[in-house]
Amino acid sequence: MCRANKMSVRLLRNTEDNCHHCGSFLASSTGASLCWGGMERLLARFRALATCSHQLSGYIPCRFHHCAPGRGKRLMLSRVFQPQNLREDQVLSLEGKSGDLTCKSQRLMLQVGLIHPASSGCYHLLPYTVRAMEKLVRVIDQEMQAIGGQKVNMPSLSPAELWRATNRWDLMGKELLKLRDRHGKEYCLGPTHEEAITALVASQKTLSYKQLPFLLYQVTRKFRDEPRPRFGLLRGREFYMKDMYTFDSSPEAARQTYSLVCDAYNSLFDRLGLQCVKVQADVGSIGGMMSHEFQLPMDVGEDQFAVCPSCSFSANMETLDLSQRNCPACQGPLTKTKGIEVGHTFYLGTKYSSIFNAQFINVHGKPSLAEMGCYGLGVTRILAAAIEVLSTEDCIRWPGLLAPYQVCLIPPKKGSKEAVAAELTGHLYDHITEAVPPLRGEVLLDDRTHLTIGNRLKDANKFGYPFVIITGKRALEDPAHFEVWCQNTGEVVFLTKEGVIELLSQVQVV
Amino acid sequence: MCRANKMSVRLLRNTEDNCHHCGSFLASSTGASLCWGGMERLLARFRALATCSHQLSGYIPCRFHHCAPGRGKRLMLSRVFQPQNLREDQVLSLEGKSGDLTCKSQRLMLQVGLIHPASSGCYHLLPYTVRAMEKLVRVIDQEMQAIGGQKVNMPSLSPAELWRATNRWDLMGKELLKLRDRHGKEYCLGPTHEEAITALVASQKTLSYKQLPFLLYQVTRKFRDEPRPRFGLLRGREFYMKDMYTFDSSPEAARQTYSLVCDAYNSLFDRLGLQCVKVQADVGSIGGMMSHEFQLPMDVGEDQFAVCPSCSFSANMETLDLSQRNCPACQGPLTKTKGIEVGHTFYLGTKYSSIFNAQFINVHGKPSLAEMGCYGLGVTRILAAAIEVLSTEDCIRWPGLLAPYQVCLIPPKKGSKEAVAAELTGHLYDHITEAVPPLRGEVLLDDRTHLTIGNRLKDANKFGYPFVIITGKRALEDPAHFEVWCQNTGEVVFLTKEGVIELLSQVQVV
């Protein structure tokens, strides 16, 4: 059979030992069925196809017409769009008459221009927050794909008939934001997507047990009409959520998948340095046979959970008798803690697959209902929750991996003694981005040189860049020493250019 | 002034020439104000902070419990969730009774499981499409950030009062999807965000001309209640759009920004290999003083535009007199072409800034209205449009940069003569991902070894992987030769492992 004849593109075949570009006999050492000249021409063609002014790394020269030529690549702090509201009364007025400043992360994020209210429970995410969120999504992608997760993207407009099929159109009541299109057809804005994904998988009529499990997830906006949105990004009406739905061929396989996803969640929170507690939870309106919440302990948390210090028992208070003071497992006294739910897992069984008839052909050749699980992570909520638990009253601290920029460089004040060393900062900037490729795009230069170093350091401390590097007095030494503030460990060291590179080479960037 | 006292975190200062970790005198050659031991300990601490099981590159080992240990890293085609509908009648029934198969890209994308209808004009994006879209977004990010663009993220729920202020609540009529929340407050689902971004920038009361221009953009879902959605992702009701809004301090600066963004759009389409035509356009409901569309010529395009072969004139037919046959610039005859609008730019002047009072302090210290522009790119539309113009009737072709996977490896059929060379495919897989780091995550192994090589090659050709590498007859030679199909150039070559690496090292991955 000639495969080439079945193809609709023009194809050249080479079944001879001669180069099909020039016909010359092949030297077998060339590693190709082309002579050197042919191989070179082939590669040249690919190089030409790949020709553009941009490098592979995604780091491309700035064509910003307002930058001086030599400074084109450097990110200047003065150009960042970041509506700040540093006075308490400014922040209060932002949230409107009925708005409350109900927690630290909300206040800090409004103050430094990370978020801006759009309407009740809805926020504009400003550039720093978008950068942090994109990093968080990359970490989530890594963790989900490491366990075989495949990313999909489902519309927010979710037809009413799907929700009526599971009775959740009525059950979820006013939490659903509902609307009609121009033809009068009803939709809700999806707060979660069990119905949609199950109908999608059910549409695949010839699914075999050999193809399962499927672990399908998305990171998209979700909508929930909270009666009283509060705490900024911690409890909004429009928010980003990672939702994963799994389809297995047996209850045993489904439980294995369930614990696999829980492990991935633990790994995620470990990498972020957030000490979450996995607690038994109520299944609520989602339903199913088993559920856990990942709770991040904090005072403003609206959930209460109990942990037993003597055994591994932990549970949301909702699942316990109100009067229960002792651990059901070991009878030891329970400790009660407030927390915020940053993740939630459900083993659903066939609750949804039976309604939408999501079947696969089992090992005996018979149709069988898929065993499902669903798993949520509050993406924007994790950002705010991390800031809530890591920050001081005045200074934002980020999980190292998620910091919007890893490094902030502070050159001397204009007109100061150290100003003669001013250009060292720019050179250091270029040197860092050349010597440590993962830090490209991660270094910001605070070019507001009309301010003192002290004032800019105070700002940098408030914003929480993991590394702040000052060109100060000791930059006048030979060799020049830079003052390096490692914000997440609370240390200050003086390092030469080489020392800075050695230190920054250790930084993890996602 | 002691800066340390102003900080709320515990900080150690070192103003001496002794190591502040162990007190020993510093050898100046260590490149740090720490002795070797101190520097080593500092670095060790950072290494410990950075400790996790994952590598910097984002490539992390698979913990998928269903994979055999040695194969953990390899992506297997049989596990991809991709509901296929290869028969014409299957595809037709997908779109429902009223649905039409109105163009090639819609048919192909439904056939091979790139998209799946969710409701009229709304599609589930399946794993391959999500991968392609994420690549497109990365290219867009590079282009926008190269001209100083800053990424924000605005809610879809857009309060009615914003739209009433510009009269677009009524003007846009039934195209707006409108809803009320539980308190009766009215919103629409944003089809575009001039109102929201202008109100946001207006909230910044102390904006100086020195901070301008701002180029703010987002890549988010947009909603438009099309009377008759059609052509799959080319004209949907819920779609991804990149929208950028610019704020300048003078009409001259705004026009400079306008041409800068147009250049970035040209660069983007160049990199994708899409030959767009920039044409003069009508300002429509957006308004403003100048507008251009980026049209991709295609037969199913719903726009008509005219180009003059003798000069650079080009315009949407809407802007011309219906009877106009000659170029207004050089009087030469006009050529008329159908196209689809993949980008649109507007110079808005102060239309929106005057309504929301988006001001800055000008060089004379007086408040002045910002000069605005807005710029759209249809993200999901570009994906479908690229498939529409690059594909044959039966085989999808992608812009090289956007192909969901760059390489598909096809091992021999089980039980065939070549099956003795089967493990060479796995080794080649590992070798590629080790030797060409940008291709990590880009190589798929078609493990459906119950199918012939020919059948799998036919599938691979349909899906449009830029490189298909077959372990066939000549893999039995010494050294083994692989059959490499370069789909975008229509060539087939036989290469050793080293030749494959040399070829693939040239591939551009975004």
JSON list of C-alpha atoms in Angstrom, two decimals, chain A residues 105-289:
[
{"chain": "A", "resi": 105, "resn": "SER", "atom": "CA", "xyz": [-5.94, 40.55, 52.68]},
{"chain": "A", "resi": 106, "resn": "GLN", "atom": "CA", "xyz": [-8.85, 42.60, 51.32]},
{"chain": "A", "resi": 107, "resn": "ARG", "atom": "CA", "xyz": [-7.45, 45.80, 52.86]},
{"chain": "A", "resi": 108, "resn": "LEU", "atom": "CA", "xyz": [-3.86, 45.17, 51.73]},
{"chain": "A", "resi": 109, "resn": "MET", "atom": "CA", "xyz": [-4.87, 44.16, 48.21]},
{"chain": "A", "resi": 110, "resn": "LEU", "atom": "CA", "xyz": [-7.00, 47.29, 47.80]},
{"chain": "A", "resi": 111, "resn": "GLN", "atom": "CA", "xyz": [-4.31, 49.52, 49.31]},
{"chain": "A", "resi": 112, "resn": "VAL", "atom": "CA", "xyz": [-1.47, 48.56, 47.01]},
{"chain": "A", "resi": 113, "resn": "GLY", "atom": "CA", "xyz": [-3.56, 48.24, 43.86]},
{"chain": "A", "resi": 114, "resn": "LEU", "atom": "CA", "xyz": [-3.74, 44.48, 43.46]},
{"chain": "A", "resi": 115, "resn": "ILE", "atom": "CA", "xyz": [-7.52, 44.53, 43.03]},
{"chain": "A", "resi": 116, "resn": "HIS", "atom": "CA", "xyz": [-10.18, 47.18, 42.47]},
{"chain": "A", "resi": 117, "resn": "PRO", "atom": "CA", "xyz": [-13.92, 46.75, 43.14]},
{"chain": "A", "resi": 118, "resn": "ALA", "atom": "CA", "xyz": [-16.07, 46.48, 39.99]},
{"chain": "A", "resi": 119, "resn": "SER", "atom": "CA", "xyz": [-19.39, 45.76, 41.68]},
{"chain": "A", "resi": 120, "resn": "SER", "atom": "CA", "xyz": [-20.52, 43.94, 44.81]},
{"chain": "A", "resi": 121, "resn": "GLY", "atom": "CA", "xyz": [-18.38, 40.79, 45.08]},
{"chain": "A", "resi": 122, "resn": "CYS", "atom": "CA", "xyz": [-16.71, 41.38, 41.70]},
{"chain": "A", "resi": 123, "resn": "TYR", "atom": "CA", "xyz": [-13.17, 42.70, 41.36]},
{"chain": "A", "resi": 124, "resn": "HIS", "atom": "CA", "xyz": [-10.88, 43.90, 38.63]},
{"chain": "A", "resi": 125, "resn": "LEU", "atom": "CA", "xyz": [-7.65, 41.93, 38.94]},
{"chain": "A", "resi": 126, "resn": "LEU", "atom": "CA", "xyz": [-4.78, 44.35, 38.38]},
{"chain": "A", "resi": 127, "resn": "PRO", "atom": "CA", "xyz": [-1.39, 43.50, 36.78]},
{"chain": "A", "resi": 128, "resn": "TYR", "atom": "CA", "xyz": [0.40, 42.10, 39.86]},
{"chain": "A", "resi": 129, "resn": "THR", "atom": "CA", "xyz": [-2.56, 39.87, 40.71]},
{"chain": "A", "resi": 130, "resn": "VAL", "atom": "CA", "xyz": [-2.84, 38.61, 37.14]},
{"chain": "A", "resi": 131, "resn": "ARG", "atom": "CA", "xyz": [0.85, 37.66, 37.24]},
{"chain": "A", "resi": 132, "resn": "ALA", "atom": "CA", "xyz": [0.43, 35.85, 40.56]},
{"chain": "A", "resi": 133, "resn": "MET", "atom": "CA", "xyz": [-2.70, 34.09, 39.33]},
{"chain": "A", "resi": 134, "resn": "GLU", "atom": "CA", "xyz": [-1.02, 32.95, 36.12]},
{"chain": "A", "resi": 135, "resn": "LYS", "atom": "CA", "xyz": [1.78, 31.46, 38.21]},
{"chain": "A", "resi": 136, "resn": "LEU", "atom": "CA", "xyz": [-0.72, 29.70, 40.45]},
{"chain": "A", "resi": 137, "resn": "VAL", "atom": "CA", "xyz": [-2.48, 28.31, 37.38]},
{"chain": "A", "resi": 138, "resn": "ARG", "atom": "CA", "xyz": [0.87, 26.99, 36.09]},
{"chain": "A", "resi": 139, "resn": "VAL", "atom": "CA", "xyz": [1.51, 25.19, 39.39]},
{"chain": "A", "resi": 140, "resn": "ILE", "atom": "CA", "xyz": [-2.02, 23.77, 39.31]},
{"chain": "A", "resi": 141, "resn": "ASP", "atom": "CA", "xyz": [-1.52, 22.67, 35.68]},
{"chain": "A", "resi": 142, "resn": "GLN", "atom": "CA", "xyz": [1.70, 20.88, 36.65]},
{"chain": "A", "resi": 143, "resn": "GLU", "atom": "CA", "xyz": [0.04, 19.07, 39.53]},
{"chain": "A", "resi": 144, "resn": "MET", "atom": "CA", "xyz": [-3.07, 18.11, 37.57]},
{"chain": "A", "resi": 145, "resn": "GLN", "atom": "CA", "xyz": [-1.13, 16.99, 34.52]},
{"chain": "A", "resi": 146, "resn": "ALA", "atom": "CA", "xyz": [1.28, 14.98, 36.68]},
{"chain": "A", "resi": 147, "resn": "ILE", "atom": "CA", "xyz": [-1.66, 12.75, 37.64]},
{"chain": "A", "resi": 148, "resn": "GLY", "atom": "CA", "xyz": [-2.95, 12.54, 34.07]},
{"chain": "A", "resi": 149, "resn": "GLY", "atom": "CA", "xyz": [-5.29, 15.53, 34.11]},
{"chain": "A", "resi": 150, "resn": "GLN", "atom": "CA", "xyz": [-6.42, 16.88, 30.73]},
{"chain": "A", "resi": 151, "resn": "LYS", "atom": "CA", "xyz": [-7.47, 20.49, 30.42]},
{"chain": "A", "resi": 152, "resn": "VAL", "atom": "CA", "xyz": [-10.77, 21.42, 28.84]},
{"chain": "A", "resi": 153, "resn": "ASN", "atom": "CA", "xyz": [-12.80, 24.63, 28.79]},
{"chain": "A", "resi": 154, "resn": "MET", "atom": "CA", "xyz": [-16.59, 24.68, 29.20]},
{"chain": "A", "resi": 155, "resn": "PRO", "atom": "CA", "xyz": [-18.82, 27.70, 28.53]},
{"chain": "A", "resi": 156, "resn": "SER", "atom": "CA", "xyz": [-20.19, 29.78, 31.40]},
{"chain": "A", "resi": 157, "resn": "LEU", "atom": "CA", "xyz": [-23.61, 29.88, 29.73]},
{"chain": "A", "resi": 158, "resn": "SER", "atom": "CA", "xyz": [-25.12, 26.63, 30.97]},
{"chain": "A", "resi": 159, "resn": "PRO", "atom": "CA", "xyz": [-28.52, 25.56, 29.56]},
{"chain": "A", "resi": 160, "resn": "ALA", "atom": "CA", "xyz": [-31.34, 25.26, 32.12]},
{"chain": "A", "resi": 161, "resn": "GLU", "atom": "CA", "xyz": [-32.35, 21.80, 30.91]},
{"chain": "A", "resi": 162, "resn": "LEU", "atom": "CA", "xyz": [-29.08, 20.33, 32.22]},
{"chain": "A", "resi": 163, "resn": "TRP", "atom": "CA", "xyz": [-29.77, 21.74, 35.69]},
{"chain": "A", "resi": 164, "resn": "ARG", "atom": "CA", "xyz": [-33.41, 20.70, 35.64]},
{"chain": "A", "resi": 165, "resn": "ALA", "atom": "CA", "xyz": [-32.31, 17.13, 34.89]},
{"chain": "A", "resi": 166, "resn": "THR", "atom": "CA", "xyz": [-30.50, 17.00, 38.25]},
{"chain": "A", "resi": 167, "resn": "ASN", "atom": "CA", "xyz": [-33.09, 19.17, 40.00]},
{"chain": "A", "resi": 168, "resn": "ARG", "atom": "CA", "xyz": [-30.36, 21.66, 40.89]},
{"chain": "A", "resi": 169, "resn": "TRP", "atom": "CA", "xyz": [-32.09, 24.46, 38.93]},
{"chain": "A", "resi": 170, "resn": "ASP", "atom": "CA", "xyz": [-34.48, 24.71, 41.89]},
{"chain": "A", "resi": 171, "resn": "LEU", "atom": "CA", "xyz": [-32.27, 23.20, 44.59]},
{"chain": "A", "resi": 172, "resn": "MET", "atom": "CA", "xyz": [-29.55, 25.83, 44.28]},
{"chain": "A", "resi": 173, "resn": "GLY", "atom": "CA", "xyz": [-32.15, 28.58, 44.34]},
{"chain": "A", "resi": 174, "resn": "LYS", "atom": "CA", "xyz": [-30.92, 32.14, 44.35]},
{"chain": "A", "resi": 175, "resn": "GLU", "atom": "CA", "xyz": [-27.25, 31.15, 44.27]},
{"chain": "A", "resi": 176, "resn": "LEU", "atom": "CA", "xyz": [-27.64, 30.57, 40.53]},
{"chain": "A", "resi": 177, "resn": "LEU", "atom": "CA", "xyz": [-27.43, 33.67, 38.34]},
{"chain": "A", "resi": 178, "resn": "LYS", "atom": "CA", "xyz": [-30.08, 33.02, 35.69]},
{"chain": "A", "resi": 179, "resn": "LEU", "atom": "CA", "xyz": [-30.79, 34.70, 32.38]},
{"chain": "A", "resi": 180, "resn": "ARG", "atom": "CA", "xyz": [-32.67, 34.32, 29.10]},
{"chain": "A", "resi": 181, "resn": "ASP", "atom": "CA", "xyz": [-31.25, 34.80, 25.63]},
{"chain": "A", "resi": 182, "resn": "ARG", "atom": "CA", "xyz": [-32.98, 36.72, 22.82]},
{"chain": "A", "resi": 183, "resn": "HIS", "atom": "CA", "xyz": [-35.07, 33.65, 22.00]},
{"chain": "A", "resi": 184, "resn": "GLY", "atom": "CA", "xyz": [-36.24, 33.25, 25.60]},
{"chain": "A", "resi": 185, "resn": "LYS", "atom": "CA", "xyz": [-34.10, 30.18, 26.25]},
{"chain": "A", "resi": 186, "resn": "GLU", "atom": "CA", "xyz": [-32.99, 29.90, 29.89]},
{"chain": "A", "resi": 187, "resn": "TYR", "atom": "CA", "xyz": [-29.41, 29.62, 31.11]},
{"chain": "A", "resi": 188, "resn": "CYS", "atom": "CA", "xyz": [-27.51, 29.95, 34.33]},
{"chain": "A", "resi": 189, "resn": "LEU", "atom": "CA", "xyz": [-23.92, 31.12, 34.72]},
{"chain": "A", "resi": 190, "resn": "GLY", "atom": "CA", "xyz": [-22.12, 27.96, 35.79]},
{"chain": "A", "resi": 191, "resn": "PRO", "atom": "CA", "xyz": [-21.02, 27.86, 39.44]},
{"chain": "A", "resi": 192, "resn": "THR", "atom": "CA", "xyz": [-19.77, 24.30, 38.84]},
{"chain": "A", "resi": 193, "resn": "HIS", "atom": "CA", "xyz": [-19.99, 21.91, 35.91]},
{"chain": "A", "resi": 194, "resn": "GLU", "atom": "CA", "xyz": [-21.00, 18.39, 36.95]},
{"chain": "A", "resi": 195, "resn": "GLU", "atom": "CA", "xyz": [-23.99, 18.47, 34.61]},
{"chain": "A", "resi": 196, "resn": "ALA", "atom": "CA", "xyz": [-22.11, 19.80, 31.60]},
{"chain": "A", "resi": 197, "resn": "ILE", "atom": "CA", "xyz": [-19.10, 17.49, 31.84]},
{"chain": "A", "resi": 198, "resn": "THR", "atom": "CA", "xyz": [-21.24, 14.40, 32.45]},
{"chain": "A", "resi": 199, "resn": "ALA", "atom": "CA", "xyz": [-23.38, 15.19, 29.41]},
{"chain": "A", "resi": 200, "resn": "LEU", "atom": "CA", "xyz": [-20.19, 15.73, 27.40]},
{"chain": "A", "resi": 201, "resn": "VAL", "atom": "CA", "xyz": [-18.67, 12.39, 28.40]},
{"chain": "A", "resi": 202, "resn": "ALA", "atom": "CA", "xyz": [-22.04, 10.68, 27.87]},
{"chain": "A", "resi": 203, "resn": "SER", "atom": "CA", "xyz": [-21.96, 11.88, 24.25]},
{"chain": "A", "resi": 204, "resn": "GLN", "atom": "CA", "xyz": [-19.00, 9.60, 23.63]},
{"chain": "A", "resi": 205, "resn": "LYS", "atom": "CA", "xyz": [-20.86, 6.43, 22.74]},
{"chain": "A", "resi": 206, "resn": "THR", "atom": "CA", "xyz": [-18.01, 3.97, 22.30]},
{"chain": "A", "resi": 207, "resn": "LEU", "atom": "CA", "xyz": [-15.99, 4.61, 25.44]},
{"chain": "A", "resi": 208, "resn": "SER", "atom": "CA", "xyz": [-14.03, 1.54, 26.55]},
{"chain": "A", "resi": 209, "resn": "TYR", "atom": "CA", "xyz": [-12.90, 0.72, 30.09]},
{"chain": "A", "resi": 210, "resn": "LYS", "atom": "CA", "xyz": [-9.39, 0.69, 28.62]},
{"chain": "A", "resi": 211, "resn": "GLN", "atom": "CA", "xyz": [-9.57, 4.45, 28.03]},
{"chain": "A", "resi": 212, "resn": "LEU", "atom": "CA", "xyz": [-10.54, 5.22, 31.63]},
{"chain": "A", "resi": 213, "resn": "PRO", "atom": "CA", "xyz": [-9.88, 6.95, 33.92]},
{"chain": "A", "resi": 214, "resn": "PHE", "atom": "CA", "xyz": [-10.47, 10.38, 32.46]},
{"chain": "A", "resi": 215, "resn": "LEU", "atom": "CA", "xyz": [-9.39, 13.26, 34.66]},
{"chain": "A", "resi": 216, "resn": "LEU", "atom": "CA", "xyz": [-10.80, 16.37, 33.00]},
{"chain": "A", "resi": 217, "resn": "TYR", "atom": "CA", "xyz": [-10.32, 19.81, 34.46]},
{"chain": "A", "resi": 218, "resn": "GLN", "atom": "CA", "xyz": [-10.59, 23.48, 33.64]},
{"chain": "A", "resi": 219, "resn": "VAL", "atom": "CA", "xyz": [-9.56, 26.77, 35.22]},
{"chain": "A", "resi": 220, "resn": "THR", "atom": "CA", "xyz": [-12.32, 29.24, 34.47]},
{"chain": "A", "resi": 221, "resn": "ARG", "atom": "CA", "xyz": [-14.55, 31.89, 35.99]},
{"chain": "A", "resi": 222, "resn": "LYS", "atom": "CA", "xyz": [-17.41, 30.68, 38.10]},
{"chain": "A", "resi": 223, "resn": "PHE", "atom": "CA", "xyz": [-20.45, 32.59, 39.31]},
{"chain": "A", "resi": 224, "resn": "ARG", "atom": "CA", "xyz": [-22.34, 32.34, 42.58]},
{"chain": "A", "resi": 225, "resn": "ASP", "atom": "CA", "xyz": [-24.86, 34.94, 43.70]},
{"chain": "A", "resi": 226, "resn": "GLU", "atom": "CA", "xyz": [-23.72, 35.13, 47.34]},
{"chain": "A", "resi": 227, "resn": "PRO", "atom": "CA", "xyz": [-26.33, 36.79, 49.58]},
{"chain": "A", "resi": 228, "resn": "ARG", "atom": "CA", "xyz": [-23.58, 38.91, 51.15]},
{"chain": "A", "resi": 229, "resn": "PRO", "atom": "CA", "xyz": [-20.23, 38.86, 49.36]},
{"chain": "A", "resi": 230, "resn": "ARG", "atom": "CA", "xyz": [-17.35, 39.83, 51.64]},
{"chain": "A", "resi": 231, "resn": "PHE", "atom": "CA", "xyz": [-13.64, 39.43, 52.42]},
{"chain": "A", "resi": 232, "resn": "GLY", "atom": "CA", "xyz": [-12.59, 40.61, 48.96]},
{"chain": "A", "resi": 233, "resn": "LEU", "atom": "CA", "xyz": [-11.42, 37.71, 46.80]},
{"chain": "A", "resi": 234, "resn": "LEU", "atom": "CA", "xyz": [-12.13, 35.24, 49.63]},
{"chain": "A", "resi": 235, "resn": "ARG", "atom": "CA", "xyz": [-15.88, 35.25, 48.99]},
{"chain": "A", "resi": 236, "resn": "GLY", "atom": "CA", "xyz": [-16.83, 36.87, 45.71]},
{"chain": "A", "resi": 237, "resn": "ARG", "atom": "CA", "xyz": [-19.65, 36.39, 43.25]},
{"chain": "A", "resi": 238, "resn": "GLU", "atom": "CA", "xyz": [-17.42, 35.97, 40.21]},
{"chain": "A", "resi": 239, "resn": "PHE", "atom": "CA", "xyz": [-14.20, 34.09, 40.83]},
{"chain": "A", "resi": 240, "resn": "TYR", "atom": "CA", "xyz": [-11.71, 31.70, 39.23]},
{"chain": "A", "resi": 241, "resn": "MET", "atom": "CA", "xyz": [-11.96, 28.05, 40.14]},
{"chain": "A", "resi": 242, "resn": "LYS", "atom": "CA", "xyz": [-10.14, 24.93, 39.05]},
{"chain": "A", "resi": 243, "resn": "ASP", "atom": "CA", "xyz": [-12.72, 22.18, 38.76]},
{"chain": "A", "resi": 244, "resn": "MET", "atom": "CA", "xyz": [-11.76, 18.61, 37.90]},
{"chain": "A", "resi": 245, "resn": "TYR", "atom": "CA", "xyz": [-14.14, 15.76, 37.08]},
{"chain": "A", "resi": 246, "resn": "THR", "atom": "CA", "xyz": [-13.01, 12.16, 37.02]},
{"chain": "A", "resi": 247, "resn": "PHE", "atom": "CA", "xyz": [-14.53, 9.12, 35.35]},
{"chain": "A", "resi": 248, "resn": "ASP", "atom": "CA", "xyz": [-13.52, 5.62, 36.45]},
{"chain": "A", "resi": 249, "resn": "SER", "atom": "CA", "xyz": [-14.55, 2.11, 35.57]},
{"chain": "A", "resi": 250, "resn": "SER", "atom": "CA", "xyz": [-15.12, 0.83, 39.12]},
{"chain": "A", "resi": 251, "resn": "PRO", "atom": "CA", "xyz": [-15.64, 2.11, 42.66]},
{"chain": "A", "resi": 252, "resn": "GLU", "atom": "CA", "xyz": [-12.17, 0.83, 43.58]},
{"chain": "A", "resi": 253, "resn": "ALA", "atom": "CA", "xyz": [-10.53, 2.68, 40.70]},
{"chain": "A", "resi": 254, "resn": "ALA", "atom": "CA", "xyz": [-12.56, 5.79, 41.57]},
{"chain": "A", "resi": 255, "resn": "ARG", "atom": "CA", "xyz": [-11.33, 5.71, 45.17]},
{"chain": "A", "resi": 256, "resn": "GLN", "atom": "CA", "xyz": [-7.77, 5.31, 43.94]},
{"chain": "A", "resi": 257, "resn": "THR", "atom": "CA", "xyz": [-8.26, 8.35, 41.69]},
{"chain": "A", "resi": 258, "resn": "TYR", "atom": "CA", "xyz": [-9.80, 10.20, 44.64]},
{"chain": "A", "resi": 259, "resn": "SER", "atom": "CA", "xyz": [-6.74, 9.69, 46.80]},
{"chain": "A", "resi": 260, "resn": "LEU", "atom": "CA", "xyz": [-4.47, 10.53, 43.86]},
{"chain": "A", "resi": 261, "resn": "VAL", "atom": "CA", "xyz": [-6.16, 13.93, 43.48]},
{"chain": "A", "resi": 262, "resn": "CYS", "atom": "CA", "xyz": [-5.99, 14.53, 47.24]},
{"chain": "A", "resi": 263, "resn": "ASP", "atom": "CA", "xyz": [-2.25, 13.79, 47.09]},
{"chain": "A", "resi": 264, "resn": "ALA", "atom": "CA", "xyz": [-1.89, 16.30, 44.25]},
{"chain": "A", "resi": 265, "resn": "TYR", "atom": "CA", "xyz": [-3.71, 18.91, 46.35]},
{"chain": "A", "resi": 266, "resn": "ASN", "atom": "CA", "xyz": [-1.37, 18.23, 49.27]},
{"chain": "A", "resi": 267, "resn": "SER", "atom": "CA", "xyz": [1.61, 18.55, 46.95]},
{"chain": "A", "resi": 268, "resn": "LEU", "atom": "CA", "xyz": [0.26, 21.85, 45.60]},
{"chain": "A", "resi": 269, "resn": "PHE", "atom": "CA", "xyz": [-0.23, 23.38, 49.05]},
{"chain": "A", "resi": 270, "resn": "ASP", "atom": "CA", "xyz": [3.19, 22.09, 50.13]},
{"chain": "A", "resi": 271, "resn": "ARG", "atom": "CA", "xyz": [4.83, 23.84, 47.21]},
{"chain": "A", "resi": 272, "resn": "LEU", "atom": "CA", "xyz": [3.01, 27.05, 48.11]},
{"chain": "A", "resi": 273, "resn": "GLY", "atom": "CA", "xyz": [4.07, 26.72, 51.75]},
{"chain": "A", "resi": 274, "resn": "LEU", "atom": "CA", "xyz": [0.43, 26.73, 52.91]},
{"chain": "A", "resi": 275, "resn": "GLN", "atom": "CA", "xyz": [-0.35, 24.38, 55.76]},
{"chain": "A", "resi": 276, "resn": "CYS", "atom": "CA", "xyz": [-3.78, 23.09, 54.87]},
{"chain": "A", "resi": 277, "resn": "VAL", "atom": "CA", "xyz": [-5.74, 20.56, 56.88]},
{"chain": "A", "resi": 278, "resn": "LYS", "atom": "CA", "xyz": [-7.75, 17.92, 55.03]},
{"chain": "A", "resi": 279, "resn": "VAL", "atom": "CA", "xyz": [-11.00, 17.43, 56.92]},
{"chain": "A", "resi": 280, "resn": "GLN", "atom": "CA", "xyz": [-14.07, 15.24, 56.47]},
{"chain": "A", "resi": 281, "resn": "ALA", "atom": "CA", "xyz": [-16.87, 17.32, 55.01]},
{"chain": "A", "resi": 282, "resn": "ASP", "atom": "CA", "xyz": [-20.53, 17.39, 54.18]},
{"chain": "A", "resi": 283, "resn": "VAL", "atom": "CA", "xyz": [-21.45, 16.65, 50.54]},
{"chain": "A", "resi": 284, "resn": "GLY", "atom": "CA", "xyz": [-23.94, 19.57, 50.37]},
{"chain": "A", "resi": 285, "resn": "SER", "atom": "CA", "xyz": [-25.73, 20.32, 47.10]},
{"chain": "A", "resi": 286, "resn": "ILE", "atom": "CA", "xyz": [-23.08, 18.53, 45.03]},
{"chain": "A", "resi": 287, "resn": "GLY", "atom": "CA", "xyz": [-23.96, 15.18, 46.55]},
{"chain": "A", "resi": 288, "resn": "GLY", "atom": "CA", "xyz": [-22.06, 11.91, 46.54]},
{"chain": "A", "resi": 289, "resn": "MET", "atom": "CA", "xyz": [-20.74, 9.43, 49.06]}
]
